[in-house]
JSON list of C-alpha atoms (C1' of nucleotides) in Angstrom, two decimals:
[
{"chain": "B", "resi": 7, "resn": "MET", "atom": "CA", "xyz": [-21.15, -1.51, -13.10]},
{"chain": "B", "resi": 8, "resn": "ALA", "atom": "CA", "xyz": [-24.01, 0.95, -13.43]},
{"chain": "B", "resi": 9, "resn": "THR", "atom": "CA", "xyz": [-25.70, -0.82, -10.56]},
{"chain": "B", "resi": 10, "resn": "ALA", "atom": "CA", "xyz": [-22.53, -0.62, -8.50]},
{"chain": "B", "resi": 11, "resn": "LEU", "atom": "CA", "xyz": [-22.32, 3.10, -9.16]},
{"chain": "B", "resi": 12, "resn": "SER", "atom": "CA", "xyz": [-25.93, 3.80, -8.30]},
{"chain": "B", "resi": 13, "resn": "ALA", "atom": "CA", "xyz": [-25.81, 1.59, -5.23]},
{"chain": "B", "resi": 14, "resn": "LEU", "atom": "CA", "xyz": [-22.91, 3.67, -4.03]},
{"chain": "B", "resi": 15, "resn": "ARG", "atom": "CA", "xyz": [-24.58, 6.84, -5.27]},
{"chain": "B", "resi": 16, "resn": "LEU", "atom": "CA", "xyz": [-21.51, 7.89, -7.18]},
{"chain": "B", "resi": 17, "resn": "ASP", "atom": "CA", "xyz": [-22.12, 10.58, -9.73]},
{"chain": "B", "resi": 18, "resn": "PRO", "atom": "CA", "xyz": [-19.92, 10.22, -12.87]},
{"chain": "B", "resi": 19, "resn": "GLN", "atom": "CA", "xyz": [-19.41, 13.96, -13.09]},
{"chain": "B", "resi": 20, "resn": "ARG", "atom": "CA", "xyz": [-18.29, 14.05, -9.50]},
{"chain": "B", "resi": 21, "resn": "ILE", "atom": "CA", "xyz": [-15.88, 11.18, -10.16]},
{"chain": "B", "resi": 22, "resn": "ARG", "atom": "CA", "xyz": [-14.31, 12.97, -13.12]},
{"chain": "B", "resi": 23, "resn": "THR", "atom": "CA", "xyz": [-13.83, 16.18, -11.17]},
{"chain": "B", "resi": 24, "resn": "PHE", "atom": "CA", "xyz": [-12.35, 14.28, -8.26]},
{"chain": "B", "resi": 25, "resn": "GLY", "atom": "CA", "xyz": [-9.86, 12.44, -10.49]},
{"chain": "B", "resi": 26, "resn": "SER", "atom": "CA", "xyz": [-8.67, 15.39, -12.52]},
{"chain": "B", "resi": 27, "resn": "LYS", "atom": "CA", "xyz": [-8.27, 17.68, -9.51]},
{"chain": "B", "resi": 28, "resn": "LEU", "atom": "CA", "xyz": [-6.50, 14.93, -7.61]},
{"chain": "B", "resi": 29, "resn": "ARG", "atom": "CA", "xyz": [-3.99, 14.14, -10.36]},
{"chain": "B", "resi": 30, "resn": "ALA", "atom": "CA", "xyz": [-3.33, 17.80, -11.12]},
{"chain": "B", "resi": 31, "resn": "TRP", "atom": "CA", "xyz": [-2.56, 18.34, -7.46]},
{"chain": "B", "resi": 32, "resn": "TYR", "atom": "CA", "xyz": [-0.23, 15.34, -7.45]},
{"chain": "B", "resi": 33, "resn": "ARG", "atom": "CA", "xyz": [1.83, 16.64, -10.37]},
{"chain": "B", "resi": 34, "resn": "ARG", "atom": "CA", "xyz": [2.56, 19.84, -8.45]},
{"chain": "B", "resi": 35, "resn": "ASN", "atom": "CA", "xyz": [2.83, 18.57, -4.89]},
{"chain": "B", "resi": 36, "resn": "ALA", "atom": "CA", "xyz": [4.09, 15.01, -4.85]},
{"chain": "B", "resi": 37, "resn": "ARG", "atom": "CA", "xyz": [7.17, 14.15, -2.84]},
{"chain": "B", "resi": 38, "resn": "ASP", "atom": "CA", "xyz": [10.16, 13.01, -4.86]},
{"chain": "B", "resi": 39, "resn": "LEU", "atom": "CA", "xyz": [10.36, 9.38, -3.72]},
{"chain": "B", "resi": 40, "resn": "PRO", "atom": "CA", "xyz": [12.95, 7.15, -5.38]},
{"chain": "B", "resi": 41, "resn": "TRP", "atom": "CA", "xyz": [10.65, 4.23, -6.15]},
{"chain": "B", "resi": 42, "resn": "ARG", "atom": "CA", "xyz": [8.49, 6.56, -8.23]},
{"chain": "B", "resi": 43, "resn": "HIS", "atom": "CA", "xyz": [11.33, 6.86, -10.75]},
{"chain": "B", "resi": 44, "resn": "THR", "atom": "CA", "xyz": [11.53, 3.18, -11.61]},
{"chain": "B", "resi": 45, "resn": "ARG", "atom": "CA", "xyz": [9.23, 0.63, -13.24]},
{"chain": "B", "resi": 46, "resn": "ASP", "atom": "CA", "xyz": [11.40, -2.35, -12.25]},
{"chain": "B", "resi": 47, "resn": "PRO", "atom": "CA", "xyz": [8.83, -4.79, -10.80]},
{"chain": "B", "resi": 48, "resn": "TYR", "atom": "CA", "xyz": [11.35, -6.18, -8.32]},
{"chain": "B", "resi": 49, "resn": "ALA", "atom": "CA", "xyz": [12.39, -2.75, -7.03]},
{"chain": "B", "resi": 50, "resn": "ILE", "atom": "CA", "xyz": [8.75, -1.72, -6.77]},
{"chain": "B", "resi": 51, "resn": "LEU", "atom": "CA", "xyz": [7.88, -4.91, -4.92]},
{"chain": "B", "resi": 52, "resn": "VAL", "atom": "CA", "xyz": [10.67, -4.39, -2.39]},
{"chain": "B", "resi": 53, "resn": "SER", "atom": "CA", "xyz": [9.45, -0.85, -1.74]},
{"chain": "B", "resi": 54, "resn": "GLU", "atom": "CA", "xyz": [5.85, -1.97, -1.25]},
{"chain": "B", "resi": 55, "resn": "LEU", "atom": "CA", "xyz": [6.81, -4.71, 1.18]},
{"chain": "B", "resi": 56, "resn": "MET", "atom": "CA", "xyz": [9.05, -2.40, 3.17]},
{"chain": "B", "resi": 57, "resn": "LEU", "atom": "CA", "xyz": [6.36, 0.27, 3.31]},
{"chain": "B", "resi": 58, "resn": "GLN", "atom": "CA", "xyz": [3.78, -2.03, 4.87]},
{"chain": "B", "resi": 59, "resn": "GLN", "atom": "CA", "xyz": [3.00, -0.48, 8.25]},
{"chain": "B", "resi": 60, "resn": "THR", "atom": "CA", "xyz": [6.27, 1.41, 8.03]},
{"chain": "B", "resi": 61, "resn": "GLN", "atom": "CA", "xyz": [6.86, 5.12, 7.46]},
{"chain": "B", "resi": 62, "resn": "VAL", "atom": "CA", "xyz": [8.42, 6.40, 4.25]},
{"chain": "B", "resi": 63, "resn": "SER", "atom": "CA", "xyz": [11.22, 8.20, 6.09]},
{"chain": "B", "resi": 64, "resn": "ARG", "atom": "CA", "xyz": [12.44, 4.98, 7.65]},
{"chain": "B", "resi": 65, "resn": "VAL", "atom": "CA", "xyz": [12.25, 2.94, 4.44]},
{"chain": "B", "resi": 66, "resn": "LEU", "atom": "CA", "xyz": [14.35, 5.23, 2.23]},
{"chain": "B", "resi": 67, "resn": "ASP", "atom": "CA", "xyz": [17.81, 4.09, 3.37]},
{"chain": "B", "resi": 68, "resn": "TYR", "atom": "CA", "xyz": [16.80, 0.45, 3.72]},
{"chain": "B", "resi": 69, "resn": "TRP", "atom": "CA", "xyz": [15.42, 0.35, 0.18]},
{"chain": "B", "resi": 70, "resn": "THR", "atom": "CA", "xyz": [18.56, 1.79, -1.40]},
{"chain": "B", "resi": 71, "resn": "ARG", "atom": "CA", "xyz": [20.87, -0.49, 0.59]},
{"chain": "B", "resi": 72, "resn": "PHE", "atom": "CA", "xyz": [18.76, -3.58, -0.05]},
{"chain": "B", "resi": 73, "resn": "LEU", "atom": "CA", "xyz": [18.76, -3.06, -3.81]},
{"chain": "B", "resi": 74, "resn": "THR", "atom": "CA", "xyz": [22.50, -2.47, -3.82]},
{"chain": "B", "resi": 75, "resn": "ARG", "atom": "CA", "xyz": [23.01, -5.67, -1.88]},
{"chain": "B", "resi": 76, "resn": "PHE", "atom": "CA", "xyz": [20.44, -7.68, -3.90]},
{"chain": "B", "resi": 77, "resn": "PRO", "atom": "CA", "xyz": [20.00, -5.92, -7.27]},
{"chain": "B", "resi": 78, "resn": "THR", "atom": "CA", "xyz": [17.72, -8.51, -8.89]},
{"chain": "B", "resi": 79, "resn": "LEU", "atom": "CA", "xyz": [15.35, -11.35, -8.06]},
{"chain": "B", "resi": 80, "resn": "HIS", "atom": "CA", "xyz": [18.10, -13.76, -9.14]},
{"chain": "B", "resi": 81, "resn": "ALA", "atom": "CA", "xyz": [20.60, -12.19, -6.76]},
{"chain": "B", "resi": 82, "resn": "LEU", "atom": "CA", "xyz": [18.08, -12.41, -3.96]},
{"chain": "B", "resi": 83, "resn": "ALA", "atom": "CA", "xyz": [17.26, -16.04, -4.75]},
{"chain": "B", "resi": 84, "resn": "ASP", "atom": "CA", "xyz": [20.98, -16.89, -4.59]},
{"chain": "B", "resi": 85, "resn": "ALA", "atom": "CA", "xyz": [21.33, -15.35, -1.12]},
{"chain": "B", "resi": 86, "resn": "LYS", "atom": "CA", "xyz": [20.91, -17.16, 2.18]},
{"chain": "B", "resi": 87, "resn": "GLU", "atom": "CA", "xyz": [17.89, -16.25, 4.24]},
{"chain": "B", "resi": 88, "resn": "ARG", "atom": "CA", "xyz": [20.27, -15.10, 6.96]},
{"chain": "B", "resi": 89, "resn": "GLN", "atom": "CA", "xyz": [21.73, -12.43, 4.64]},
{"chain": "B", "resi": 90, "resn": "VAL", "atom": "CA", "xyz": [18.27, -11.22, 3.68]},
{"chain": "B", "resi": 91, "resn": "LEU", "atom": "CA", "xyz": [17.21, -10.93, 7.31]},
{"chain": "B", "resi": 92, "resn": "ASP", "atom": "CA", "xyz": [20.42, -9.04, 8.08]},
{"chain": "B", "resi": 93, "resn": "ALA", "atom": "CA", "xyz": [19.59, -6.49, 5.37]},
{"chain": "B", "resi": 94, "resn": "TRP", "atom": "CA", "xyz": [16.11, -6.18, 6.91]},
{"chain": "B", "resi": 95, "resn": "ALA", "atom": "CA", "xyz": [17.34, -5.88, 10.50]},
{"chain": "B", "resi": 96, "resn": "GLY", "atom": "CA", "xyz": [15.70, -2.92, 12.26]},
{"chain": "B", "resi": 97, "resn": "LEU", "atom": "CA", "xyz": [12.69, -2.65, 9.96]},
{"chain": "B", "resi": 98, "resn": "GLY", "atom": "CA", "xyz": [10.50, -5.07, 11.87]},
{"chain": "B", "resi": 99, "resn": "TYR", "atom": "CA", "xyz": [7.80, -7.43, 10.58]},
{"chain": "B", "resi": 100, "resn": "TYR", "atom": "CA", "xyz": [10.46, -9.92, 9.53]},
{"chain": "B", "resi": 101, "resn": "ALA", "atom": "CA", "xyz": [7.95, -12.26, 7.92]},
{"chain": "B", "resi": 102, "resn": "ARG", "atom": "CA", "xyz": [8.02, -9.76, 5.05]},
{"chain": "B", "resi": 103, "resn": "ALA", "atom": "CA", "xyz": [11.70, -10.50, 4.45]},
{"chain": "B", "resi": 104, "resn": "ARG", "atom": "CA", "xyz": [11.23, -14.26, 4.66]},
{"chain": "B", "resi": 105, "resn": "ASN", "atom": "CA", "xyz": [8.30, -14.12, 2.27]},
{"chain": "B", "resi": 106, "resn": "LEU", "atom": "CA", "xyz": [10.23, -11.96, -0.17]},
{"chain": "B", "resi": 107, "resn": "HIS", "atom": "CA", "xyz": [13.09, -14.43, -0.15]},
{"chain": "B", "resi": 108, "resn": "LYS", "atom": "CA", "xyz": [10.73, -17.38, -0.67]},
{"chain": "B", "resi": 109, "resn": "LEU", "atom": "CA", "xyz": [9.01, -15.48, -3.44]},
{"chain": "B", "resi": 110, "resn": "SER", "atom": "CA", "xyz": [12.29, -14.85, -5.25]},
{"chain": "B", "resi": 111, "resn": "ARG", "atom": "CA", "xyz": [13.20, -18.55, -5.18]},
{"chain": "B", "resi": 112, "resn": "ALA", "atom": "CA", "xyz": [9.73, -19.54, -6.35]},
{"chain": "B", "resi": 113, "resn": "VAL", "atom": "CA", "xyz": [9.67, -17.29, -9.40]},
{"chain": "B", "resi": 114, "resn": "VAL", "atom": "CA", "xyz": [13.30, -17.94, -10.32]},
{"chain": "B", "resi": 115, "resn": "ARG", "atom": "CA", "xyz": [12.74, -21.69, -10.13]},
{"chain": "B", "resi": 116, "resn": "GLU", "atom": "CA", "xyz": [9.39, -21.79, -11.94]},
{"chain": "B", "resi": 117, "resn": "GLY", "atom": "CA", "xyz": [10.05, -18.86, -14.22]},
{"chain": "B", "resi": 118, "resn": "PRO", "atom": "CA", "xyz": [7.47, -16.93, -16.22]},
{"chain": "B", "resi": 119, "resn": "ARG", "atom": "CA", "xyz": [6.02, -20.23, -17.45]},
{"chain": "B", "resi": 120, "resn": "ALA", "atom": "CA", "xyz": [4.19, -20.38, -14.14]},
{"chain": "B", "resi": 121, "resn": "TRP", "atom": "CA", "xyz": [2.20, -17.34, -15.30]},
{"chain": "B", "resi": 122, "resn": "GLY", "atom": "CA", "xyz": [1.61, -18.73, -18.76]},
{"chain": "B", "resi": 123, "resn": "ASP", "atom": "CA", "xyz": [3.99, -16.30, -20.41]},
{"chain": "B", "resi": 124, "resn": "ASP", "atom": "CA", "xyz": [7.43, -17.69, -21.33]},
{"chain": "B", "resi": 125, "resn": "THR", "atom": "CA", "xyz": [8.78, -14.40, -22.62]},
{"chain": "B", "resi": 126, "resn": "GLY", "atom": "CA", "xyz": [7.34, -12.14, -19.96]},
{"chain": "B", "resi": 127, "resn": "PRO", "atom": "CA", "xyz": [8.97, -10.70, -16.84]},
{"chain": "B", "resi": 128, "resn": "LEU", "atom": "CA", "xyz": [9.69, -12.83, -13.80]},
{"chain": "B", "resi": 129, "resn": "LEU", "atom": "CA", "xyz": [6.81, -11.30, -11.88]},
{"chain": "B", "resi": 130, "resn": "PRO", "atom": "CA", "xyz": [3.27, -11.45, -13.27]},
{"chain": "B", "resi": 131, "resn": "ALA", "atom": "CA", "xyz": [1.42, -8.22, -14.09]},
{"chain": "B", "resi": 132, "resn": "GLU", "atom": "CA", "xyz": [-2.07, -9.37, -13.10]},
{"chain": "B", "resi": 133, "resn": "PRO", "atom": "CA", "xyz": [-3.21, -8.78, -9.50]},
{"chain": "B", "resi": 134, "resn": "ALA", "atom": "CA", "xyz": [-4.83, -12.23, -9.30]},
{"chain": "B", "resi": 135, "resn": "LYS", "atom": "CA", "xyz": [-1.54, -13.92, -10.14]},
{"chain": "B", "resi": 136, "resn": "LEU", "atom": "CA", "xyz": [0.56, -11.64, -7.94]},
{"chain": "B", "resi": 137, "resn": "ARG", "atom": "CA", "xyz": [-1.85, -12.36, -5.12]},
{"chain": "B", "resi": 138, "resn": "ARG", "atom": "CA", "xyz": [-0.77, -16.02, -5.03]},
{"chain": "B", "resi": 139, "resn": "LEU", "atom": "CA", "xyz": [2.82, -15.19, -4.11]},
{"chain": "B", "resi": 140, "resn": "PRO", "atom": "CA", "xyz": [3.87, -15.26, -0.46]},
{"chain": "B", "resi": 141, "resn": "GLY", "atom": "CA", "xyz": [3.64, -11.89, 1.27]},
{"chain": "B", "resi": 142, "resn": "ILE", "atom": "CA", "xyz": [1.50, -10.34, -1.46]},
{"chain": "B", "resi": 143, "resn": "GLY", "atom": "CA", "xyz": [-2.05, -9.52, -0.45]},
{"chain": "B", "resi": 144, "resn": "ALA", "atom": "CA", "xyz": [-4.77, -7.53, -2.16]},
{"chain": "B", "resi": 145, "resn": "TYR", "atom": "CA", "xyz": [-3.11, -4.16, -1.68]},
{"chain": "B", "resi": 146, "resn": "THR", "atom": "CA", "xyz": [0.40, -5.14, -2.78]},
{"chain": "B", "resi": 147, "resn": "ALA", "atom": "CA", "xyz": [-0.94, -7.04, -5.80]},
{"chain": "B", "resi": 148, "resn": "GLY", "atom": "CA", "xyz": [-2.69, -3.88, -6.99]},
{"chain": "B", "resi": 149, "resn": "ALA", "atom": "CA", "xyz": [0.32, -1.74, -6.21]},
{"chain": "B", "resi": 150, "resn": "VAL", "atom": "CA", "xyz": [2.75, -3.84, -8.26]},
{"chain": "B", "resi": 151, "resn": "ALA", "atom": "CA", "xyz": [0.27, -4.11, -11.13]},
{"chain": "B", "resi": 152, "resn": "THR", "atom": "CA", "xyz": [-0.12, -0.35, -11.44]},
{"chain": "B", "resi": 153, "resn": "PHE", "atom": "CA", "xyz": [3.21, 1.03, -10.24]},
{"chain": "B", "resi": 154, "resn": "ALA", "atom": "CA", "xyz": [5.43, -1.46, -12.06]},
{"chain": "B", "resi": 155, "resn": "PHE", "atom": "CA", "xyz": [3.33, -2.55, -15.04]},
{"chain": "B", "resi": 156, "resn": "GLU", "atom": "CA", "xyz": [1.08, 0.51, -15.31]},
{"chain": "B", "resi": 157, "resn": "ARG", "atom": "CA", "xyz": [-2.01, -1.68, -15.36]},
{"chain": "B", "resi": 158, "resn": "ARG", "atom": "CA", "xyz": [-5.44, -0.34, -14.65]},
{"chain": "B", "resi": 159, "resn": "ALA", "atom": "CA", "xyz": [-5.82, -1.94, -11.23]},
{"chain": "B", "resi": 160, "resn": "SER", "atom": "CA", "xyz": [-7.34, -0.64, -8.04]},
{"chain": "B", "resi": 161, "resn": "LEU", "atom": "CA", "xyz": [-5.63, -0.68, -4.68]},
{"chain": "B", "resi": 162, "resn": "VAL", "atom": "CA", "xyz": [-6.74, 0.18, -1.17]},
{"chain": "B", "resi": 163, "resn": "ASP", "atom": "CA", "xyz": [-4.42, 0.80, 1.74]},
{"chain": "B", "resi": 164, "resn": "THR", "atom": "CA", "xyz": [-5.15, 2.81, 4.88]},
{"chain": "B", "resi": 165, "resn": "ASN", "atom": "CA", "xyz": [-4.52, 6.10, 3.06]},
{"chain": "B", "resi": 166, "resn": "VAL", "atom": "CA", "xyz": [-6.79, 5.27, 0.13]},
{"chain": "B", "resi": 167, "resn": "ALA", "atom": "CA", "xyz": [-9.49, 3.91, 2.41]},
{"chain": "B", "resi": 168, "resn": "ARG", "atom": "CA", "xyz": [-9.46, 7.11, 4.44]},
{"chain": "B", "resi": 169, "resn": "VAL", "atom": "CA", "xyz": [-9.52, 9.42, 1.42]},
{"chain": "B", "resi": 170, "resn": "LEU", "atom": "CA", "xyz": [-12.26, 7.54, -0.45]},
{"chain": "B", "resi": 171, "resn": "THR", "atom": "CA", "xyz": [-14.54, 7.20, 2.56]},
{"chain": "B", "resi": 172, "resn": "ARG", "atom": "CA", "xyz": [-14.20, 10.85, 3.48]},
{"chain": "B", "resi": 173, "resn": "VAL", "atom": "CA", "xyz": [-14.84, 12.01, -0.07]},
{"chain": "B", "resi": 174, "resn": "PHE", "atom": "CA", "xyz": [-17.51, 9.57, -1.24]},
{"chain": "B", "resi": 175, "resn": "ALA", "atom": "CA", "xyz": [-18.96, 7.66, 1.72]},
{"chain": "B", "resi": 176, "resn": "PRO", "atom": "CA", "xyz": [-18.43, 9.29, 5.12]},
{"chain": "B", "resi": 177, "resn": "ARG", "atom": "CA", "xyz": [-20.68, 6.75, 6.81]},
{"chain": "B", "resi": 178, "resn": "LEU", "atom": "CA", "xyz": [-18.40, 3.82, 6.01]},
{"chain": "B", "resi": 179, "resn": "GLN", "atom": "CA", "xyz": [-15.85, 2.77, 8.59]},
{"chain": "B", "resi": 180, "resn": "PRO", "atom": "CA", "xyz": [-12.59, 1.57, 7.00]},
{"chain": "B", "resi": 181, "resn": "LYS", "atom": "CA", "xyz": [-11.72, -0.58, 10.00]},
{"chain": "B", "resi": 182, "resn": "ARG", "atom": "CA", "xyz": [-14.86, -2.68, 9.57]},
{"chain": "B", "resi": 183, "resn": "SER", "atom": "CA", "xyz": [-14.09, -5.55, 7.22]},
{"chain": "B", "resi": 184, "resn": "ARG", "atom": "CA", "xyz": [-17.63, -5.42, 5.84]},
{"chain": "B", "resi": 185, "resn": "ASP", "atom": "CA", "xyz": [-17.07, -1.85, 4.66]},
{"chain": "B", "resi": 186, "resn": "GLN", "atom": "CA", "xyz": [-13.72, -2.76, 3.10]},
{"chain": "B", "resi": 187, "resn": "LYS", "atom": "CA", "xyz": [-15.51, -4.44, 0.19]},
{"chain": "B", "resi": 188, "resn": "ARG", "atom": "CA", "xyz": [-17.50, -1.30, -0.49]},
{"chain": "B", "resi": 189, "resn": "ILE", "atom": "CA", "xyz": [-14.36, 0.81, -0.37]},
{"chain": "B", "resi": 190, "resn": "TRP", "atom": "CA", "xyz": [-12.70, -1.44, -2.95]},
{"chain": "B", "resi": 191, "resn": "ALA", "atom": "CA", "xyz": [-15.80, -1.00, -5.10]},
{"chain": "B", "resi": 192, "resn": "ILE", "atom": "CA", "xyz": [-15.47, 2.77, -4.84]},
{"chain": "B", "resi": 193, "resn": "ALA", "atom": "CA", "xyz": [-11.76, 2.52, -5.71]},
{"chain": "B", "resi": 194, "resn": "GLU", "atom": "CA", "xyz": [-12.62, 0.49, -8.80]},
{"chain": "B", "resi": 195, "resn": "ALA", "atom": "CA", "xyz": [-15.46, 2.80, -9.80]},
{"chain": "B", "resi": 196, "resn": "THR", "atom": "CA", "xyz": [-13.31, 5.92, -9.57]},
{"chain": "B", "resi": 197, "resn": "LEU", "atom": "CA", "xyz": [-10.31, 4.56, -11.50]},
{"chain": "B", "resi": 198, "resn": "PRO", "atom": "CA", "xyz": [-9.28, 6.29, -14.75]},
{"chain": "B", "resi": 199, "resn": "ARG", "atom": "CA", "xyz": [-9.54, 4.35, -18.02]},
{"chain": "B", "resi": 200, "resn": "THR", "atom": "CA", "xyz": [-5.90, 3.93, -18.94]},
{"chain": "B", "resi": 201, "resn": "GLY", "atom": "CA", "xyz": [-3.03, 2.35, -17.06]},
{"chain": "B", "resi": 202, "resn": "LYS", "atom": "CA", "xyz": [-0.85, 5.41, -17.35]},
{"chain": "B", "resi": 203, "resn": "ALA", "atom": "CA", "xyz": [-3.46, 7.64, -15.73]},
{"chain": "B", "resi": 204, "resn": "THR", "atom": "CA", "xyz": [-4.09, 4.92, -13.17]},
{"chain": "B", "resi": 205, "resn": "TRP", "atom": "CA", "xyz": [-0.45, 5.02, -12.09]},
{"chain": "B", "resi": 206, "resn": "THR", "atom": "CA", "xyz": [-0.75, 8.72, -11.29]},
{"chain": "B", "resi": 207, "resn": "HIS", "atom": "CA", "xyz": [-4.22, 8.33, -9.83]},
{"chain": "B", "resi": 208, "resn": "ASN", "atom": "CA", "xyz": [-3.21, 5.64, -7.34]},
{"chain": "B", "resi": 209, "resn": "GLN", "atom": "CA", "xyz": [-0.02, 7.41, -6.34]},
{"chain": "B", "resi": 210, "resn": "ALA", "atom": "CA", "xyz": [-2.04, 10.59, -5.87]},
{"chain": "B", "resi": 211, "resn": "LEU", "atom": "CA", "xyz": [-4.65, 8.91, -3.67]},
{"chain": "B", "resi": 212, "resn": "MET", "atom": "CA", "xyz": [-1.96, 7.71, -1.29]},
{"chain": "B", "resi": 213, "resn": "GLU", "atom": "CA", "xyz": [-0.07, 10.99, -1.44]},
{"chain": "B", "resi": 214, "resn": "LEU", "atom": "CA", "xyz": [-3.18, 12.96, -0.57]},
{"chain": "B", "resi": 215, "resn": "GLY", "atom": "CA", "xyz": [-3.78, 10.64, 2.37]},
{"chain": "B", "resi": 216, "resn": "ALA", "atom": "CA", "xyz": [-0.19, 11.06, 3.51]},
{"chain": "B", "resi": 217, "resn": "LEU", "atom": "CA", "xyz": [0.10, 14.84, 3.13]},
{"chain": "B", "resi": 218, "resn": "VAL", "atom": "CA", "xyz": [-3.38, 16.40, 3.31]},
{"chain": "B", "resi": 219, "resn": "CYS", "atom": "CA", "xyz": [-6.18, 14.01, 4.17]},
{"chain": "B", "resi": 220, "resn": "THR", "atom": "CA", "xyz": [-4.28, 12.63, 7.15]},
{"chain": "B", "resi": 221, "resn": "ALA", "atom": "CA", "xyz": [-5.54, 10.46, 9.97]},
{"chain": "B", "resi": 222, "resn": "ARG", "atom": "CA", "xyz": [-5.30, 12.95, 12.81]},
{"chain": "B", "resi": 223, "resn": "VAL", "atom": "CA", "xyz": [-5.07, 16.58, 11.71]},
{"chain": "B", "resi": 224, "resn": "LYS", "atom": "CA", "xyz": [-6.74, 17.06, 8.35]},
{"chain": "B", "resi": 225, "resn": "ARG", "atom": "CA", "xyz": [-5.71, 19.95, 6.13]},
{"chain": "B", "resi": 226, "resn": "CYS", "atom": "CA", "xyz": [-8.96, 20.52, 4.31]},
{"chain": "B", "resi": 227, "resn": "ASP", "atom": "CA", "xyz": [-7.97, 24.12, 3.54]},
{"chain": "B", "resi": 228, "resn": "ALA", "atom": "CA", "xyz": [-5.18, 22.77, 1.33]},
{"chain": "B", "resi": 229, "resn": "CYS", "atom": "CA", "xyz": [-7.21, 19.98, -0.25]},
{"chain": "B", "resi": 230, "resn": "PRO", "atom": "CA", "xyz": [-7.63, 19.96, -4.04]},
{"chain": "B", "resi": 231, "resn": "VAL", "atom": "CA", "xyz": [-10.88, 17.97, -3.92]},
{"chain": "B", "resi": 232, "resn": "ARG", "atom": "CA", "xyz": [-12.73, 19.67, -1.07]},
{"chain": "B", "resi": 233, "resn": "MET", "atom": "CA", "xyz": [-15.39, 20.97, -3.48]},
{"chain": "B", "resi": 234, "resn": "VAL", "atom": "CA", "xyz": [-16.52, 17.42, -4.18]},
{"chain": "B", "resi": 235, "resn": "CYS", "atom": "CA", "xyz": [-15.89, 16.02, -0.72]},
{"chain": "B", "resi": 236, "resn": "ARG", "atom": "CA", "xyz": [-18.83, 14.85, 1.38]},
{"chain": "B", "resi": 237, "resn": "SER", "atom": "CA", "xyz": [-16.89, 15.37, 4.59]},
{"chain": "B", "resi": 238, "resn": "SER", "atom": "CA", "xyz": [-15.75, 18.93, 4.03]},
{"chain": "B", "resi": 239, "resn": "ASP", "atom": "CA", "xyz": [-18.93, 20.69, 2.87]},
{"chain": "B", "resi": 240, "resn": "ALA", "atom": "CA", "xyz": [-20.16, 21.16, 6.41]},
{"chain": "Z", "resi": 4, "resn": "DA", "atom": "C1'", "xyz": [-13.65, -11.64, 12.87]},
{"chain": "Z", "resi": 5, "resn": "DA", "atom": "C1'", "xyz": [-9.79, -11.22, 15.85]},
{"chain": "Z", "resi": 6, "resn": "DT", "atom": "C1'", "xyz": [-4.69, -11.51, 16.75]},
{"chain": "Z", "resi": 7, "resn": "DC", "atom": "C1'", "xyz": [-0.14, -11.24, 15.86]},
{"chain": "Z", "resi": 8, "resn": "DC", "atom": "C1'", "xyz": [3.86, -9.27, 13.96]},
{"chain": "Z", "resi": 9, "resn": "DG", "atom": "C1'", "xyz": [8.40, -4.38, 15.31]},
{"chain": "Z", "resi": 10, "resn": "DG", "atom": "C1'", "xyz": [9.83, -0.28, 15.69]},
{"chain": "Z", "resi": 11, "resn": "DG", "atom": "C1'", "xyz": [9.64, 4.60, 15.53]},
{"chain": "Z", "resi": 12, "resn": "DG", "atom": "C1'", "xyz": [7.02, 8.98, 15.17]},
{"chain": "Z", "resi": 13, "resn": "DC", "atom": "C1'", "xyz": [3.23, 12.04, 16.40]},
{"chain": "Z", "resi": 14, "resn": "DT", "atom": "C1'", "xyz": [-0.22, 14.14, 19.45]},
{"chain": "Y", "resi": 6, "resn": "DA", "atom": "C1'", "xyz": [-0.15, 6.59, 27.00]},
{"chain": "Y", "resi": 7, "resn": "DG", "atom": "C1'", "xyz": [-2.31, 5.77, 22.96]},
{"chain": "Y", "resi": 8, "resn": "DC", "atom": "C1'", "xyz": [-2.77, 5.86, 18.09]},
{"chain": "Y", "resi": 9, "resn": "DC", "atom": "C1'", "xyz": [-0.80, 5.61, 13.55]},
{"chain": "Y", "resi": 10, "resn": "DC", "atom": "C1'", "xyz": [2.05, 4.01, 9.76]},
{"chain": "Y", "resi": 11, "resn": "DA", "atom": "C1'", "xyz": [2.04, 2.09, 1.23]},
{"chain": "Y", "resi": 12, "resn": "DG", "atom": "C1'", "xyz": [-0.71, -5.14, 5.24]},
{"chain": "Y", "resi": 13, "resn": "DG", "atom": "C1'", "xyz": [-0.71, -10.04, 5.31]},
{"chain": "Y", "resi": 14, "resn": "DA", "atom": "C1'", "xyz": [-0.85, -14.58, 7.41]},
{"chain": "Y", "resi": 15, "resn": "DT", "atom": "C1'", "xyz": [-2.75, -17.33, 10.78]},
{"chain": "Y", "resi": 16, "resn": "DT", "atom": "C1'", "xyz": [-6.14, -19.02, 13.96]}
]
DNA sequence: AATCCGGGGCT
DNA sequence: AGCCCAGGATT
């Protein structure tokens, strides 16, 4: 870990400042998004799948309607694929809906025993186990682990990749798959200790990328971490 | 490593 | 017209 930090030239003091400023900003400026009020793993999972390559504004209505129509994993598993696709109609990337449906039948059939925990929830809390389910990749596994189970897990999406590279490693290029591994290492190295703080931290990383550290027109003047940012001290 | 998958919004 | 958006599966 110390080697990882030094290889990336990440100063612990800098990391602490970044995290505390980031989370303080989030508490004051975060949007009020409905999936941030729940810890239901199924509801969180649906939101994460819908949000893949899809803007928040377009997901809002779909998410509410989908959960009304299919309130639980069991309800979803009982539905026909046709019904699930109908509820998804207009969102695009329909493989997400088919995978979600398959996933629901898999976990309902095998139950928590498949994760080695008879009494636990239907969905596993560990990223490595979530990762095995259809439609769940590295990002979504981390997202469900932290946002539903409040685990200390890292996650990297396009927002997080952009924020972390600009702040800590401006020379990395998020689109290069080789650099992706380094970005995940930075995400891991800058994570808070506890799961509760990690929930806020990860939400805040994505929120900063969505509202301030945006892809096209950056708003560095409004950025809470510009004093520790390697891209803004020019 | 590169392509494909949808549709809408932004510049 | 081109790029971007809470990615993942397939080749």
